Amino acid sequence: MSAAADQDPSLKIVGAVANAIAILRSLTQRGESAGVTTIARETGVSVSTCFNILRTLASERLVDFDPEAKTYRIGLGVLEFSLPLLGADQANLIRPELQRLSGEHKSLICLWQITDSERILLIDRVSSARTVRVDISHGSRLPTYVGAIGRCYAALRNLPRSELKQRFDALNWQSPPAFEAYAEDVERAKQDGFAYDFGHLFVGLEIAAAVITDPSGKPRLGVSGINIAGQLPKRDIERLAADLRDSADWISESLFGVSRGVRQSERRIAAGRAVPRGRRPAQ
């Protein structure tokens, strides 16, 4: 079943279309030719249905058929769909996901570019229709190690504790956390894939965030959800954080080809052990 069906059971999913997408995705991910039986097994589509879909896709040049080996591989025809996106701005591609996050969680959702000079630059933001809401100016810049994104960034960098302390000491916060608490949050982010900042970066604001990486594991983008303190119940901000992490995984996969399994494995390796979930001040 598709992710869309999981989110909205009322949606009617067209089976033939879903099967065709599953077949195209399977061929793309495997990167080599495969026969009908193998593709059917990997996608869960019946052999006869798989064969008919592959013939249709081949007629549209979305897959290529090798008549001697009786195998299929992804075809050049898919470029017809991807070329308009290759030159597109990443923020424009991600914006529909930001809008979904903002609408579902009633939060300001921000997209940050992580630069090579270890700064984060706000490149897009989407706000829900709350009467009272927070906002951050487009183009705002912050150090990479500060706030909720900073904890996620530090988790990915996995610096020695002494070096992390040096980076922490150079940061400016409105209400600085103790280094020990910050370091614990960084360790927690290695396991969870998200982090929080409760009133430290900006007094009166609660922030959850996750980071998007490329295939080398380099942090490329950050996505954060921001609310006025106390505006969301604890369980809702925890859902927001988990959704930000899942969206970051999906964007890493969609933009940079980083599989979710790889992202999850990297988190487990970085953490080295299970750690408790994030803290929040009592309400």
PDB file of C-alpha atoms in Angstrom:
ATOM      1  CA  MET A   1       0.000   0.000   0.000  1.00  0.00           C
ATOM      2  CA  SER A   2       1.265   3.502  -0.781  1.00  0.00           C
ATOM      3  CA  ALA A   3       2.214   6.134   1.803  1.00  0.00           C
ATOM      4  CA  ALA A   4      -0.683   8.281   0.578  1.00  0.00           C
ATOM      5  CA  ALA A   5      -3.161   5.512   1.335  1.00  0.00           C
ATOM      6  CA  ASP A   6      -1.669   5.084   4.818  1.00  0.00           C
ATOM      7  CA  GLN A   7      -2.171   8.794   5.512  1.00  0.00           C
ATOM      8  CA  ASP A   8      -5.712   8.996   4.053  1.00  0.00           C
ATOM      9  CA  PRO A   9      -7.661   5.715   3.945  1.00  0.00           C
ATOM     10  CA  SER A  10     -10.400   7.446   1.893  1.00  0.00           C
ATOM     11  CA  LEU A  11      -8.083   7.794  -1.116  1.00  0.00           C
ATOM     12  CA  LYS A  12      -8.772   5.307  -3.921  1.00  0.00           C
ATOM     13  CA  ILE A  13      -5.472   3.928  -5.196  1.00  0.00           C
ATOM     14  CA  VAL A  14      -5.365   2.703  -8.800  1.00  0.00           C
ATOM     15  CA  GLY A  15      -3.642  -0.670  -8.570  1.00  0.00           C
ATOM     16  CA  ALA A  16      -2.196  -0.704 -12.081  1.00  0.00           C
ATOM     17  CA  VAL A  17      -0.555   2.685 -11.572  1.00  0.00           C
ATOM     18  CA  ALA A  18       0.820   1.704  -8.151  1.00  0.00           C
ATOM     19  CA  ASN A  19       2.225  -1.521  -9.624  1.00  0.00           C
ATOM     20  CA  ALA A  20       3.862   0.335 -12.526  1.00  0.00           C
ATOM     21  CA  ILE A  21       5.520   2.754 -10.112  1.00  0.00           C
ATOM     22  CA  ALA A  22       6.733  -0.143  -7.948  1.00  0.00           C
ATOM     23  CA  ILE A  23       8.265  -1.802 -11.014  1.00  0.00           C
ATOM     24  CA  LEU A  24       9.996   1.397 -12.154  1.00  0.00           C
ATOM     25  CA  ARG A  25      11.308   2.013  -8.642  1.00  0.00           C
ATOM     26  CA  SER A  26      12.609  -1.556  -8.375  1.00  0.00           C
ATOM     27  CA  LEU A  27      14.501  -1.301 -11.675  1.00  0.00           C
ATOM     28  CA  THR A  28      15.925   2.097 -10.710  1.00  0.00           C
ATOM     29  CA  GLN A  29      17.175   0.926  -7.327  1.00  0.00           C
ATOM     30  CA  ARG A  30      18.721  -2.331  -8.542  1.00  0.00           C
ATOM     31  CA  GLY A  31      20.684  -0.554 -11.310  1.00  0.00           C
ATOM     32  CA  GLU A  32      20.886  -3.643 -13.531  1.00  0.00           C
ATOM     33  CA  SER A  33      18.708  -5.748 -15.803  1.00  0.00           C
ATOM     34  CA  ALA A  34      16.298  -8.318 -14.406  1.00  0.00           C
ATOM     35  CA  GLY A  35      13.800 -10.830 -15.707  1.00  0.00           C
ATOM     36  CA  VAL A  36      10.048 -10.732 -15.198  1.00  0.00           C
ATOM     37  CA  THR A  37      10.080 -13.357 -12.436  1.00  0.00           C
ATOM     38  CA  THR A  38      12.716 -11.481 -10.433  1.00  0.00           C
ATOM     39  CA  ILE A  39      10.924  -8.138 -10.807  1.00  0.00           C
ATOM     40  CA  ALA A  40       7.595  -9.714  -9.861  1.00  0.00           C
ATOM     41  CA  ARG A  41       9.127 -11.237  -6.733  1.00  0.00           C
ATOM     42  CA  GLU A  42      10.772  -7.976  -5.665  1.00  0.00           C
ATOM     43  CA  THR A  43       7.629  -5.884  -6.174  1.00  0.00           C
ATOM     44  CA  GLY A  44       4.992  -8.357  -5.042  1.00  0.00           C
ATOM     45  CA  VAL A  45       3.197  -8.013  -8.394  1.00  0.00           C
ATOM     46  CA  SER A  46       1.945 -11.220 -10.043  1.00  0.00           C
ATOM     47  CA  VAL A  47       4.083 -12.482 -12.914  1.00  0.00           C
ATOM     48  CA  SER A  48       1.347 -12.071 -15.538  1.00  0.00           C
ATOM     49  CA  THR A  49       0.490  -8.531 -14.391  1.00  0.00           C
ATOM     50  CA  CYS A  50       4.175  -7.644 -14.157  1.00  0.00           C
ATOM     51  CA  PHE A  51       4.757  -8.909 -17.719  1.00  0.00           C
ATOM     52  CA  ASN A  52       1.889  -6.832 -19.132  1.00  0.00           C
ATOM     53  CA  ILE A  53       3.005  -3.681 -17.297  1.00  0.00           C
ATOM     54  CA  LEU A  54       6.605  -4.137 -18.459  1.00  0.00           C
ATOM     55  CA  ARG A  55       5.447  -4.498 -22.089  1.00  0.00           C
ATOM     56  CA  THR A  56       3.472  -1.265 -21.755  1.00  0.00           C
ATOM     57  CA  LEU A  57       6.389   0.568 -20.140  1.00  0.00           C
ATOM     58  CA  ALA A  58       8.704  -0.726 -22.872  1.00  0.00           C
ATOM     59  CA  SER A  59       6.367   0.612 -25.575  1.00  0.00           C
ATOM     60  CA  GLU A  60       6.706   4.045 -23.974  1.00  0.00           C
ATOM     61  CA  ARG A  61      10.512   3.617 -23.656  1.00  0.00           C
ATOM     62  CA  LEU A  62      10.339   3.895 -19.863  1.00  0.00           C
ATOM     63  CA  VAL A  63      12.057   0.510 -19.688  1.00  0.00           C
ATOM     64  CA  ASP A  64      14.342  -1.236 -22.205  1.00  0.00           C
ATOM     65  CA  PHE A  65      13.845  -4.897 -23.141  1.00  0.00           C
ATOM     66  CA  ASP A  66      16.721  -7.206 -24.077  1.00  0.00           C
ATOM     67  CA  PRO A  67      15.124  -9.827 -26.382  1.00  0.00           C
ATOM     68  CA  GLU A  68      18.068 -12.218 -26.125  1.00  0.00           C
ATOM     69  CA  ALA A  69      18.448 -12.206 -22.341  1.00  0.00           C
ATOM     70  CA  LYS A  70      14.690 -11.666 -21.821  1.00  0.00           C
ATOM     71  CA  THR A  71      15.455  -8.982 -19.229  1.00  0.00           C
ATOM     72  CA  TYR A  72      14.371  -5.414 -18.563  1.00  0.00           C
ATOM     73  CA  ARG A  73      16.188  -2.332 -17.312  1.00  0.00           C
ATOM     74  CA  ILE A  74      15.231   1.290 -16.707  1.00  0.00           C
ATOM     75  CA  GLY A  75      14.913   3.221 -19.995  1.00  0.00           C
ATOM     76  CA  LEU A  76      15.918   6.659 -21.190  1.00  0.00           C
ATOM     77  CA  GLY A  77      12.271   7.608 -21.480  1.00  0.00           C
ATOM     78  CA  VAL A  78      12.202   8.430 -17.769  1.00  0.00           C
ATOM     79  CA  LEU A  79      14.370  11.464 -18.557  1.00  0.00           C
ATOM     80  CA  GLU A  80      11.348  13.053 -20.187  1.00  0.00           C
ATOM     81  CA  PHE A  81       9.891  13.399 -16.703  1.00  0.00           C
ATOM     82  CA  SER A  82      13.068  14.180 -14.772  1.00  0.00           C
ATOM     83  CA  LEU A  83      14.696  16.785 -17.038  1.00  0.00           C
ATOM     84  CA  PRO A  84      12.329  19.626 -16.004  1.00  0.00           C
ATOM     85  CA  LEU A  85      13.351  18.995 -12.383  1.00  0.00           C
ATOM     86  CA  LEU A  86      17.114  18.776 -12.895  1.00  0.00           C
ATOM     87  CA  GLY A  87      17.489  22.540 -13.139  1.00  0.00           C
ATOM     88  CA  ALA A  88      14.808  23.297 -10.589  1.00  0.00           C
ATOM     89  CA  ASP A  89      15.536  24.993  -7.306  1.00  0.00           C
ATOM     90  CA  GLN A  90      15.697  22.480  -4.455  1.00  0.00           C
ATOM     91  CA  ALA A  91      13.530  24.677  -2.242  1.00  0.00           C
ATOM     92  CA  ASN A  92      10.763  24.671  -4.858  1.00  0.00           C
ATOM     93  CA  LEU A  93      10.855  20.877  -5.045  1.00  0.00           C
ATOM     94  CA  ILE A  94      10.696  20.543  -1.270  1.00  0.00           C
ATOM     95  CA  ARG A  95       8.036  23.241  -0.685  1.00  0.00           C
ATOM     96  CA  PRO A  96       5.007  20.907  -1.036  1.00  0.00           C
ATOM     97  CA  GLU A  97       6.439  18.771   1.781  1.00  0.00           C
ATOM     98  CA  LEU A  98       6.984  21.885   3.909  1.00  0.00           C
ATOM     99  CA  GLN A  99       3.361  22.859   3.295  1.00  0.00           C
ATOM    100  CA  ARG A 100       2.192  19.413   4.364  1.00  0.00           C
ATOM    101  CA  LEU A 101       4.250  19.544   7.543  1.00  0.00           C
ATOM    102  CA  SER A 102       3.017  23.028   8.406  1.00  0.00           C
ATOM    103  CA  GLY A 103      -0.627  22.172   7.787  1.00  0.00           C
ATOM    104  CA  GLU A 104      -0.591  18.891   9.691  1.00  0.00           C
ATOM    105  CA  HIS A 105       1.379  20.174  12.690  1.00  0.00           C
ATOM    106  CA  LYS A 106       0.171  23.824  12.793  1.00  0.00           C
ATOM    107  CA  SER A 107       3.788  24.990  12.919  1.00  0.00           C
ATOM    108  CA  LEU A 108       6.179  27.325  11.164  1.00  0.00           C
ATOM    109  CA  ILE A 109       8.309  25.011   9.003  1.00  0.00           C
ATOM    110  CA  CYS A 110      11.698  26.328   7.902  1.00  0.00           C
ATOM    111  CA  LEU A 111      14.135  24.995   5.313  1.00  0.00           C
ATOM    112  CA  TRP A 112      17.799  25.831   5.910  1.00  0.00           C
ATOM    113  CA  GLN A 113      20.768  25.560   3.574  1.00  0.00           C
ATOM    114  CA  ILE A 114      23.869  24.244   5.362  1.00  0.00           C
ATOM    115  CA  THR A 115      26.925  25.984   3.937  1.00  0.00           C
ATOM    116  CA  ASP A 116      30.556  24.869   3.741  1.00  0.00           C
ATOM    117  CA  SER A 117      31.444  27.742   6.071  1.00  0.00           C
ATOM    118  CA  GLU A 118      29.360  26.075   8.833  1.00  0.00           C
ATOM    119  CA  ARG A 119      26.436  28.456   8.735  1.00  0.00           C
ATOM    120  CA  ILE A 120      22.782  27.742   8.103  1.00  0.00           C
ATOM    121  CA  LEU A 121      20.828  30.053   5.788  1.00  0.00           C
ATOM    122  CA  LEU A 122      17.015  30.213   5.802  1.00  0.00           C
ATOM    123  CA  ILE A 123      15.952  29.609   2.192  1.00  0.00           C
ATOM    124  CA  ASP A 124      12.228  28.891   2.635  1.00  0.00           C
ATOM    125  CA  ARG A 125       9.518  28.939   5.276  1.00  0.00           C
ATOM    126  CA  VAL A 126       5.852  27.976   5.412  1.00  0.00           C
ATOM    127  CA  SER A 127       3.466  28.987   8.167  1.00  0.00           C
ATOM    128  CA  SER A 128       0.110  27.521   9.155  1.00  0.00           C
ATOM    129  CA  ALA A 129      -3.025  29.609   9.508  1.00  0.00           C
ATOM    130  CA  ARG A 130      -2.708  30.236  13.257  1.00  0.00           C
ATOM    131  CA  THR A 131      -3.965  33.644  14.403  1.00  0.00           C
ATOM    132  CA  VAL A 132      -0.883  34.059  16.599  1.00  0.00           C
ATOM    133  CA  ARG A 133       2.287  32.653  15.098  1.00  0.00           C
ATOM    134  CA  VAL A 134       6.030  33.010  15.011  1.00  0.00           C
ATOM    135  CA  ASP A 135       8.048  34.047  11.956  1.00  0.00           C
ATOM    136  CA  ILE A 136      11.725  34.219  10.946  1.00  0.00           C
ATOM    137  CA  SER A 137      13.043  36.465   8.181  1.00  0.00           C
ATOM    138  CA  HIS A 138      14.009  34.849   4.889  1.00  0.00           C
ATOM    139  CA  GLY A 139      17.805  34.870   4.552  1.00  0.00           C
ATOM    140  CA  SER A 140      18.447  34.654   8.298  1.00  0.00           C
ATOM    141  CA  ARG A 141      21.843  33.106   9.152  1.00  0.00           C
ATOM    142  CA  LEU A 142      22.926  31.113  12.178  1.00  0.00           C
ATOM    143  CA  PRO A 143      25.950  29.013  13.173  1.00  0.00           C
ATOM    144  CA  THR A 144      25.497  25.332  12.304  1.00  0.00           C
ATOM    145  CA  TYR A 145      25.984  24.061  15.877  1.00  0.00           C
ATOM    146  CA  VAL A 146      23.288  26.209  17.479  1.00  0.00           C
ATOM    147  CA  GLY A 147      19.662  25.265  18.166  1.00  0.00           C
ATOM    148  CA  ALA A 148      17.878  22.044  17.220  1.00  0.00           C
ATOM    149  CA  ILE A 149      19.469  21.804  13.769  1.00  0.00           C
ATOM    150  CA  GLY A 150      22.828  22.404  15.444  1.00  0.00           C
ATOM    151  CA  ARG A 151      22.374  19.383  17.688  1.00  0.00           C
ATOM    152  CA  CYS A 152      21.534  17.233  14.623  1.00  0.00           C
ATOM    153  CA  TYR A 153      24.513  18.654  12.743  1.00  0.00           C
ATOM    154  CA  ALA A 154      26.832  17.962  15.680  1.00  0.00           C
ATOM    155  CA  ALA A 155      25.469  14.412  15.883  1.00  0.00           C
ATOM    156  CA  LEU A 156      26.413  13.811  12.247  1.00  0.00           C
ATOM    157  CA  ARG A 157      29.853  15.375  12.669  1.00  0.00           C
ATOM    158  CA  ASN A 158      30.527  13.085  15.660  1.00  0.00           C
ATOM    159  CA  LEU A 159      33.332  15.287  16.973  1.00  0.00           C
ATOM    160  CA  PRO A 160      35.511  14.419  19.971  1.00  0.00           C
ATOM    161  CA  ARG A 161      33.995  15.848  23.121  1.00  0.00           C
ATOM    162  CA  SER A 162      36.793  18.401  23.545  1.00  0.00           C
ATOM    163  CA  GLU A 163      36.276  19.743  20.022  1.00  0.00           C
ATOM    164  CA  LEU A 164      32.508  19.833  20.484  1.00  0.00           C
ATOM    165  CA  LYS A 165      33.058  21.897  23.643  1.00  0.00           C
ATOM    166  CA  GLN A 166      35.159  24.392  21.673  1.00  0.00           C
ATOM    167  CA  ARG A 167      32.420  24.785  19.075  1.00  0.00           C
ATOM    168  CA  PHE A 168      29.785  25.118  21.812  1.00  0.00           C
ATOM    169  CA  ASP A 169      31.713  27.808  23.686  1.00  0.00           C
ATOM    170  CA  ALA A 170      31.768  29.997  20.557  1.00  0.00           C
ATOM    171  CA  LEU A 171      27.968  29.979  20.183  1.00  0.00           C
ATOM    172  CA  ASN A 172      25.536  32.738  21.135  1.00  0.00           C
ATOM    173  CA  TRP A 173      22.187  31.736  22.640  1.00  0.00           C
ATOM    174  CA  GLN A 174      19.449  33.877  24.184  1.00  0.00           C
ATOM    175  CA  SER A 175      19.361  31.418  27.098  1.00  0.00           C
ATOM    176  CA  PRO A 176      22.409  29.146  26.834  1.00  0.00           C
ATOM    177  CA  PRO A 177      22.037  25.495  27.875  1.00  0.00           C
ATOM    178  CA  ALA A 178      24.708  23.831  29.960  1.00  0.00           C
ATOM    179  CA  PHE A 179      27.282  22.059  27.816  1.00  0.00           C
ATOM    180  CA  GLU A 180      26.526  18.716  29.505  1.00  0.00           C
ATOM    181  CA  ALA A 181      22.843  19.010  28.542  1.00  0.00           C
ATOM    182  CA  TYR A 182      23.779  20.048  25.005  1.00  0.00           C
ATOM    183  CA  ALA A 183      26.170  17.101  24.639  1.00  0.00           C
ATOM    184  CA  GLU A 184      23.475  14.711  25.897  1.00  0.00           C
ATOM    185  CA  ASP A 185      21.053  16.127  23.307  1.00  0.00           C
ATOM    186  CA  VAL A 186      23.648  15.557  20.584  1.00  0.00           C
ATOM    187  CA  GLU A 187      24.025  11.921  21.637  1.00  0.00           C
ATOM    188  CA  ARG A 188      20.253  11.561  21.644  1.00  0.00           C
ATOM    189  CA  ALA A 189      20.044  12.998  18.114  1.00  0.00           C
ATOM    190  CA  LYS A 190      22.412  10.286  16.871  1.00  0.00           C
ATOM    191  CA  GLN A 191      19.821   7.705  17.821  1.00  0.00           C
ATOM    192  CA  ASP A 192      16.592   9.568  17.092  1.00  0.00           C
ATOM    193  CA  GLY A 193      17.499  11.438  13.907  1.00  0.00           C
ATOM    194  CA  PHE A 194      15.943  14.626  15.303  1.00  0.00           C
ATOM    195  CA  ALA A 195      16.568  17.117  18.102  1.00  0.00           C
ATOM    196  CA  TYR A 196      14.807  19.790  20.131  1.00  0.00           C
ATOM    197  CA  ASP A 197      15.586  23.268  21.392  1.00  0.00           C
ATOM    198  CA  PHE A 198      13.265  24.470  24.137  1.00  0.00           C
ATOM    199  CA  GLY A 199      13.806  28.197  24.646  1.00  0.00           C
ATOM    200  CA  HIS A 200      17.620  28.207  24.433  1.00  0.00           C
ATOM    201  CA  LEU A 201      18.223  29.589  20.959  1.00  0.00           C
ATOM    202  CA  PHE A 202      15.249  31.963  21.185  1.00  0.00           C
ATOM    203  CA  VAL A 203      13.463  32.477  24.502  1.00  0.00           C
ATOM    204  CA  GLY A 204       9.812  31.527  24.266  1.00  0.00           C
ATOM    205  CA  LEU A 205      10.158  29.283  21.220  1.00  0.00           C
ATOM    206  CA  GLU A 206      10.117  25.491  20.960  1.00  0.00           C
ATOM    207  CA  ILE A 207      11.928  23.976  17.982  1.00  0.00           C
ATOM    208  CA  ALA A 208      12.216  20.476  16.556  1.00  0.00           C
ATOM    209  CA  ALA A 209      14.528  19.735  13.636  1.00  0.00           C
ATOM    210  CA  ALA A 210      16.168  17.139  11.415  1.00  0.00           C
ATOM    211  CA  VAL A 211      18.941  17.239   8.815  1.00  0.00           C
ATOM    212  CA  ILE A 212      19.026  16.110   5.169  1.00  0.00           C
ATOM    213  CA  THR A 213      22.241  14.455   3.942  1.00  0.00           C
ATOM    214  CA  ASP A 214      23.840  13.497   0.628  1.00  0.00           C
ATOM    215  CA  PRO A 215      25.265  10.038  -0.210  1.00  0.00           C
ATOM    216  CA  SER A 216      28.567  10.864   1.527  1.00  0.00           C
ATOM    217  CA  GLY A 217      26.706  11.610   4.757  1.00  0.00           C
ATOM    218  CA  LYS A 218      27.397  15.332   4.443  1.00  0.00           C
ATOM    219  CA  PRO A 219      24.632  17.531   5.930  1.00  0.00           C
ATOM    220  CA  ARG A 220      23.120  19.573   3.092  1.00  0.00           C
ATOM    221  CA  LEU A 221      19.820  20.957   4.373  1.00  0.00           C
ATOM    222  CA  GLY A 222      18.018  21.328   7.669  1.00  0.00           C
ATOM    223  CA  VAL A 223      14.284  21.382   8.289  1.00  0.00           C
ATOM    224  CA  SER A 224      12.818  22.761  11.497  1.00  0.00           C
ATOM    225  CA  GLY A 225       9.387  23.154  13.057  1.00  0.00           C
ATOM    226  CA  ILE A 226       8.972  26.208  15.303  1.00  0.00           C
ATOM    227  CA  ASN A 227       6.191  27.138  17.730  1.00  0.00           C
ATOM    228  CA  ILE A 228       5.543  29.570  20.556  1.00  0.00           C
ATOM    229  CA  ALA A 229       6.256  27.802  23.856  1.00  0.00           C
ATOM    230  CA  GLY A 230       3.281  25.814  25.101  1.00  0.00           C
ATOM    231  CA  GLN A 231       1.364  26.159  21.829  1.00  0.00           C
ATOM    232  CA  LEU A 232       1.626  22.428  21.113  1.00  0.00           C
ATOM    233  CA  PRO A 233       1.140  19.660  23.704  1.00  0.00           C
ATOM    234  CA  LYS A 234       4.195  17.491  24.367  1.00  0.00           C
ATOM    235  CA  ARG A 235       2.845  14.550  22.357  1.00  0.00           C
ATOM    236  CA  ASP A 236       2.261  16.819  19.346  1.00  0.00           C
ATOM    237  CA  ILE A 237       5.757  18.266  19.300  1.00  0.00           C
ATOM    238  CA  GLU A 238       7.115  14.710  19.556  1.00  0.00           C
ATOM    239  CA  ARG A 239       5.012  13.765  16.513  1.00  0.00           C
ATOM    240  CA  LEU A 240       6.335  16.845  14.714  1.00  0.00           C
ATOM    241  CA  ALA A 241       9.930  15.838  15.441  1.00  0.00           C
ATOM    242  CA  ALA A 242       9.390  12.278  14.178  1.00  0.00           C
ATOM    243  CA  ASP A 243       7.647  13.566  11.042  1.00  0.00           C
ATOM    244  CA  LEU A 244      10.514  15.992  10.368  1.00  0.00           C
ATOM    245  CA  ARG A 245      12.956  13.078  10.612  1.00  0.00           C
ATOM    246  CA  ASP A 246      10.873  10.946   8.248  1.00  0.00           C
ATOM    247  CA  SER A 247      10.597  13.847   5.796  1.00  0.00           C
ATOM    248  CA  ALA A 248      14.357  14.418   5.988  1.00  0.00           C
ATOM    249  CA  ASP A 249      14.892  10.724   5.190  1.00  0.00           C
ATOM    250  CA  TRP A 250      12.501  10.956   2.244  1.00  0.00           C
ATOM    251  CA  ILE A 251      14.093  14.157   0.890  1.00  0.00           C
ATOM    252  CA  SER A 252      17.585  12.660   1.261  1.00  0.00           C
ATOM    253  CA  GLU A 253      16.377   9.700  -0.781  1.00  0.00           C
ATOM    254  CA  SER A 254      14.505  11.763  -3.394  1.00  0.00           C
ATOM    255  CA  LEU A 255      17.104  14.498  -3.975  1.00  0.00           C
ATOM    256  CA  PHE A 256      20.360  12.698  -3.293  1.00  0.00           C
ATOM    257  CA  GLY A 257      19.599   8.982  -3.654  1.00  0.00           C
ATOM    258  CA  VAL A 258      20.309   8.141   0.004  1.00  0.00           C
ATOM    259  CA  SER A 259      18.178   5.121   0.946  1.00  0.00           C
ATOM    260  CA  ARG A 260      16.263   5.262   4.206  1.00  0.00           C
ATOM    261  CA  GLY A 261      17.875   2.003   5.275  1.00  0.00           C
ATOM    262  CA  VAL A 262      21.315   3.597   4.961  1.00  0.00           C
ATOM    263  CA  ARG A 263      20.205   6.661   6.938  1.00  0.00           C
ATOM    264  CA  GLN A 264      18.783   4.489   9.721  1.00  0.00           C
ATOM    265  CA  SER A 265      21.881   2.283   9.822  1.00  0.00           C
ATOM    266  CA  GLU A 266      24.128   5.333  10.075  1.00  0.00           C
ATOM    267  CA  ARG A 267      22.105   6.574  13.044  1.00  0.00           C
ATOM    268  CA  ARG A 268      22.408   3.246  14.823  1.00  0.00           C
ATOM    269  CA  ILE A 269      26.161   3.123  14.192  1.00  0.00           C
ATOM    270  CA  ALA A 270      26.649   6.733  15.319  1.00  0.00           C
ATOM    271  CA  ALA A 271      24.640   6.166  18.477  1.00  0.00           C
ATOM    272  CA  GLY A 272      26.381   2.954  19.415  1.00  0.00           C
ATOM    273  CA  ARG A 273      23.659   2.273  21.962  1.00  0.00           C
ATOM    274  CA  ALA A 274      20.027   2.990  22.713  1.00  0.00           C
ATOM    275  CA  VAL A 275      19.383   6.371  24.311  1.00  0.00           C
ATOM    276  CA  PRO A 276      16.237   7.869  25.856  1.00  0.00           C
ATOM    277  CA  ARG A 277      13.896  10.137  23.946  1.00  0.00           C
ATOM    278  CA  GLY A 278      14.238  13.933  24.019  1.00  0.00           C
ATOM    279  CA  ARG A 279      13.387  15.930  27.106  1.00  0.00           C
ATOM    280  CA  ARG A 280      10.937  18.768  27.382  1.00  0.00           C
ATOM    281  CA  PRO A 281      10.239  21.052  30.313  1.00  0.00           C
ATOM    282  CA  ALA A 282       7.162  20.004  32.292  1.00  0.00           C
ATOM    283  CA  GLN A 283       3.942  21.776  31.314  1.00  0.00           C
TER     284      GLN A 283
END
